Coordinates of C-alpha atoms in Angstrom, one line a residue:
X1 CA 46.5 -84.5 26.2
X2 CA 47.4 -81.5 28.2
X3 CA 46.1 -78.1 27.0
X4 CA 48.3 -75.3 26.4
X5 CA 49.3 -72.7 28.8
X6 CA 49.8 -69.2 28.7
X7 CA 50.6 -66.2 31.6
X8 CA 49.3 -62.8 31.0
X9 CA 52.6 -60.1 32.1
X10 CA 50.0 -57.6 34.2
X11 CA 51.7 -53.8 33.7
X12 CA 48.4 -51.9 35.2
X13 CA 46.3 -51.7 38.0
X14 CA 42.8 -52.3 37.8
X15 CA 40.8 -49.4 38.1
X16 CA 37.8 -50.7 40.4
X17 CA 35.1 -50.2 37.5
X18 CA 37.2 -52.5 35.1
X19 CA 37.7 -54.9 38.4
X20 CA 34.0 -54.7 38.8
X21 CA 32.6 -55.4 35.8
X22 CA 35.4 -57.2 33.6
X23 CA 37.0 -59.2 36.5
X24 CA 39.7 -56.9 35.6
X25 CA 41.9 -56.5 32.9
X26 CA 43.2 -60.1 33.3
X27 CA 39.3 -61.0 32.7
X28 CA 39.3 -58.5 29.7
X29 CA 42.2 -60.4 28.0
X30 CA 40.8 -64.1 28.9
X31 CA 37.7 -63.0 26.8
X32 CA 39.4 -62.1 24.2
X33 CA 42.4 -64.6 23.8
X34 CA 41.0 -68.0 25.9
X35 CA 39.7 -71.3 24.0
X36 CA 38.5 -74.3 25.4
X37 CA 41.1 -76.7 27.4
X38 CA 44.0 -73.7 28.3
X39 CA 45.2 -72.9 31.5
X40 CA 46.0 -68.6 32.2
X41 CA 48.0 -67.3 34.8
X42 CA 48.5 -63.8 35.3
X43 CA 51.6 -62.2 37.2
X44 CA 51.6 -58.9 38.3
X45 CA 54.7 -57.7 37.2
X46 CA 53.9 -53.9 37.8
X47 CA 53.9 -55.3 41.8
X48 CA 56.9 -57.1 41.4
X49 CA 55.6 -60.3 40.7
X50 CA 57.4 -62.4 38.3
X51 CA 57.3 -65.9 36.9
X52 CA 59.9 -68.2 38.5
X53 CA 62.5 -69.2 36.5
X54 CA 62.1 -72.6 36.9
X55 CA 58.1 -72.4 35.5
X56 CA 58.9 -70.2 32.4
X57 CA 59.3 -73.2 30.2
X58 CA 56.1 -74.4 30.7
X59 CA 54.1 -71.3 29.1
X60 CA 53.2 -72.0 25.7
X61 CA 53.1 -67.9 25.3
X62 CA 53.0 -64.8 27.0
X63 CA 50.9 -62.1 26.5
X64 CA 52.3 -58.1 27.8
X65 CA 50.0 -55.4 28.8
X66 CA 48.8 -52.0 28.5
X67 CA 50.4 -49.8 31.5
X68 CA 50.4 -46.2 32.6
X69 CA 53.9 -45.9 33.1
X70 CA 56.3 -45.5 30.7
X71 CA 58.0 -47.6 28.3
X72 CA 60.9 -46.0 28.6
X73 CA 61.2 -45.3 32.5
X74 CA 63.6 -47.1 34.3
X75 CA 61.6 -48.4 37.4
X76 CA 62.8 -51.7 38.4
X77 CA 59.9 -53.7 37.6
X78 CA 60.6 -51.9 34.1
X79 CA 64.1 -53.3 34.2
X80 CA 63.3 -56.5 35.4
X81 CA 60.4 -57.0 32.9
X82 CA 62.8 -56.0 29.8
X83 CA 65.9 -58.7 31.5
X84 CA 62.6 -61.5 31.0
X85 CA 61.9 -60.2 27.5
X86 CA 65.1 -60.8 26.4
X87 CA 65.2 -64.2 28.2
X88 CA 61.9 -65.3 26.2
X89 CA 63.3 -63.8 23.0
X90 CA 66.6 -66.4 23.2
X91 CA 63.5 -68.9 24.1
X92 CA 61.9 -68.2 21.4
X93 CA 59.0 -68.5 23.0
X94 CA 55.7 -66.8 21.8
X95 CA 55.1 -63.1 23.0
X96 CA 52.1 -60.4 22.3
X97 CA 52.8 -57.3 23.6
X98 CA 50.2 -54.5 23.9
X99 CA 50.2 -51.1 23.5
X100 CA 53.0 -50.7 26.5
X101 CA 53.7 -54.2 26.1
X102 CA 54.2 -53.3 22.2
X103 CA 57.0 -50.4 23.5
X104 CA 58.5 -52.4 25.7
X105 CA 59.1 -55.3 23.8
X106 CA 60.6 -53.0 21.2
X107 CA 62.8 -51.5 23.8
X108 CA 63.7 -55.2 24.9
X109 CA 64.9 -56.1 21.8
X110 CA 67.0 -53.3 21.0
X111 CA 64.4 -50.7 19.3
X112 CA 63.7 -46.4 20.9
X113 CA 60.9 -45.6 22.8
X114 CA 59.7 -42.2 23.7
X115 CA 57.0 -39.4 23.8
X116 CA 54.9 -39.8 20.7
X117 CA 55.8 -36.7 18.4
X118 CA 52.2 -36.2 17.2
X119 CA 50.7 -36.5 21.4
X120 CA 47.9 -38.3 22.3
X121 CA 46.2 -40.8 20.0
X122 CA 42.7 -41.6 21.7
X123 CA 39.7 -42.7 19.8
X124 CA 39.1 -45.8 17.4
X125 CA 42.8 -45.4 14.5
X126 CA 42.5 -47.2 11.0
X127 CA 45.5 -48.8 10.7
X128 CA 47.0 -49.9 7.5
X129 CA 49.1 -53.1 6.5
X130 CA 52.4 -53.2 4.9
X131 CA 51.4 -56.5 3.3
X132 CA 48.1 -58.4 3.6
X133 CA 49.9 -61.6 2.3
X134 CA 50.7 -62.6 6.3
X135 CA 47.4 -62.9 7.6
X136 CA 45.6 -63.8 4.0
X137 CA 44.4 -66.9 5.8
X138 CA 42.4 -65.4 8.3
X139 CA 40.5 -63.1 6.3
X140 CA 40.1 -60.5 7.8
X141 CA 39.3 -56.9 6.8
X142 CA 41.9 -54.3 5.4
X143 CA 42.6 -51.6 6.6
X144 CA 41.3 -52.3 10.4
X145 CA 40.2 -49.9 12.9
X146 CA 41.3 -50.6 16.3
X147 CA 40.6 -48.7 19.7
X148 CA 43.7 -46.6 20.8
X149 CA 45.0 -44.3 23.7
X150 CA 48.6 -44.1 24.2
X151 CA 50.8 -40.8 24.5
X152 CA 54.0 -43.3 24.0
X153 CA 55.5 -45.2 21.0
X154 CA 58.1 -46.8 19.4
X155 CA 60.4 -44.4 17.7
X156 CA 63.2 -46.8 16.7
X157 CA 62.5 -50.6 15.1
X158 CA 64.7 -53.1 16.7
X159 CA 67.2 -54.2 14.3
X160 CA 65.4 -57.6 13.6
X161 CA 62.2 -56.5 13.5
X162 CA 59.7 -55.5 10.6
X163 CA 57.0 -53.0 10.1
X164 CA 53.3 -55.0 9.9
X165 CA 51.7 -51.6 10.5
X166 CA 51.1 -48.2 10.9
X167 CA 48.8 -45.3 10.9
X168 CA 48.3 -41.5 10.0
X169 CA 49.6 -40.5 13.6
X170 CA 51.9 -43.7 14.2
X171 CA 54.6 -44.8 11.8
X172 CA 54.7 -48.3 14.2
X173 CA 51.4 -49.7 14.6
X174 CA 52.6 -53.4 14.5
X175 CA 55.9 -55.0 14.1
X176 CA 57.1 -58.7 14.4
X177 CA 60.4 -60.1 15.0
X178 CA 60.6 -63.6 13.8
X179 CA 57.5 -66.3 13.9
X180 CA 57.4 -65.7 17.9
X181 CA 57.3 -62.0 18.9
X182 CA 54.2 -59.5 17.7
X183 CA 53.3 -55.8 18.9
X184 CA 50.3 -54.2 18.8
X185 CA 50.5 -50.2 19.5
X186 CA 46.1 -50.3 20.0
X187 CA 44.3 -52.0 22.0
X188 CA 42.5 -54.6 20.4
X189 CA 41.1 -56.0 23.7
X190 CA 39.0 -53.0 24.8
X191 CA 35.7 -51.9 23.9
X192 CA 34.1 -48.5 23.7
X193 CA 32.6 -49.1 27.3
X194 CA 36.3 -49.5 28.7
X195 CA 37.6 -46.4 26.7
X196 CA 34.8 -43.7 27.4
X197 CA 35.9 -44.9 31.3
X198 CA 39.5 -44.4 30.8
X199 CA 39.3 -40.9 28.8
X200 CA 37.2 -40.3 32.6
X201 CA 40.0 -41.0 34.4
X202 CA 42.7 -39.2 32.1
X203 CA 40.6 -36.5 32.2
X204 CA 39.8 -36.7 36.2
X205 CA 43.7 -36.8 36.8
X206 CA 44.5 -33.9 34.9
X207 CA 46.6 -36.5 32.3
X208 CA 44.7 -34.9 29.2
X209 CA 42.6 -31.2 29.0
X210 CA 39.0 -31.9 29.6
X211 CA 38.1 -29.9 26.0
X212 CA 40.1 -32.5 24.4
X213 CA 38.0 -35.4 26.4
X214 CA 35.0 -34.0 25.0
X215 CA 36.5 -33.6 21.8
X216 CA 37.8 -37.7 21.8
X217 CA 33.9 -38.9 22.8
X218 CA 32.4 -36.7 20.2
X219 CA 34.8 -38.3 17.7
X220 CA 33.7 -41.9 19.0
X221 CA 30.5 -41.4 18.1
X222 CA 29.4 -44.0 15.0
X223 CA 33.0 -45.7 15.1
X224 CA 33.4 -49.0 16.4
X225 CA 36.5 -51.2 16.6
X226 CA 37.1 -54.7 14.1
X227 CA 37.2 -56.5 17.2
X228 CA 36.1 -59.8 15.5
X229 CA 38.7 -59.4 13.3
X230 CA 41.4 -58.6 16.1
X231 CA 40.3 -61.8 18.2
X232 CA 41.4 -63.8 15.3
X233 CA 44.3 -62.4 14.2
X234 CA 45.8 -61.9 18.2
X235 CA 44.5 -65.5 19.1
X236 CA 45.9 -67.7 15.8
X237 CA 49.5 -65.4 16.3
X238 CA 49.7 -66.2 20.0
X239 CA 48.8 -70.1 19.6
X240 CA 51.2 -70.6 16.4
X241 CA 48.5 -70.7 13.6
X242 CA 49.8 -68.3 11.6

């Protein structure tokens, strides 16, 4: 029998570092998501590449990226990228979105996105569950901590969709929409190496104040991420065993 398929929706450009030593963050999201006998494809939608039309049906689930840019920006890849949301939506087909490809999927299906009203969230976030009854069977731990670092979120809930989530700083941590849609505002695929090198950048590029880099990595210190606990919960949602 043919194993299942699934395309990674690539909003980001690899920094060289994470290129380097990750095989980018493509590589990143194969070790956390891939099992034996699937095929991954990545497209790199922030470049303008797209799936065809004609090869969309033959994913088994699609899987949406962090990104720089923002959620709620109107560059055409943006637009385009939201016009293929809604297309897999009506396909029900299943989606993860992360972090941007949380907001955007929110946008997609009708939800607000915007300027988080409390700034930055960088470091590792406890996040809490509206109910622990949906993911009883894979127990894990509540609450979680997972590895943030978004200035973005979603403000509005698409009409369909229900709160999984949230945190002290982010009233949307997770939602679902159905059995086939899930968003994750963290990043459950990064580690602490891959964060200490983005708050370099952020800080390198004058995106956050250098006191409050300092201020992040002293924070990080004796926190780590459940990232067992995320692997299972991101990989039985995205293959249909939950």
């Amino acid at each position: 029998m043919e194993g299942k398929r699934y395309a990674v929706l690539l909003c980001a450009e690899d920094s060289e570092y994470v290129q380097k030593k990750y095989g980018g963050y493509f590589g990143v999201f194969l070790g956390m998501l891939s099992e034996a006998d699937e095929m991954w494809d990545v497209y790199r939608v922030a470049f303008g590449e797209f799936p065809r039309d004609d090869v969309i049906e033959s994913y088994d689930g699609f899987v949406i990226t962090g990104s720089c840019n923002d959620a709620h920006g109107n560059d055409p890849w943006i637009c385009k990228l939201i016009i293929l949301l809604k297309k897999l939506d009506a396909m029900k087909k299943k989606i993860l979105g992360i972090c941007f490809g949380h907001q955007i999927l929110g946008r997609a299906l009708g939800g607000k996105t915007g300027r988080a009203i409390s700034g930055w969230d960088i470091g590792v976030t406890t996040i809490h569950f509206t109910s622990t009854k949906m993911f009883s069977s894979l127990k894990i731990p509540t609450p979680m901590s997972v590895i943030e670092c978004h200035q973005d979120e979603i403000r509005e809930l698409p009409p369909r969709a229900e709160v999984v989530a949230w945190s002290d700083k982010t009233g949307i941590e997770i939602f679902r929409c159905g059995n086939h849609i899930m968003g994750i505002q963290g990043h459950p695929e990064y580690n602490k190496d891959i964060l200490h090198h983005l708050i370099a950048r952020l800080a390198a590029r004058n995106a956050i104040e250098h006191s409050f880099a300092e201020e992040v990595k002293v924070n990080l210190v004796g926190k780590e991420p459940d990232s067992v606990a995320w692997r299972k919960l991101c990989t039985n949602f995205l293959k249909g065993r939950l």
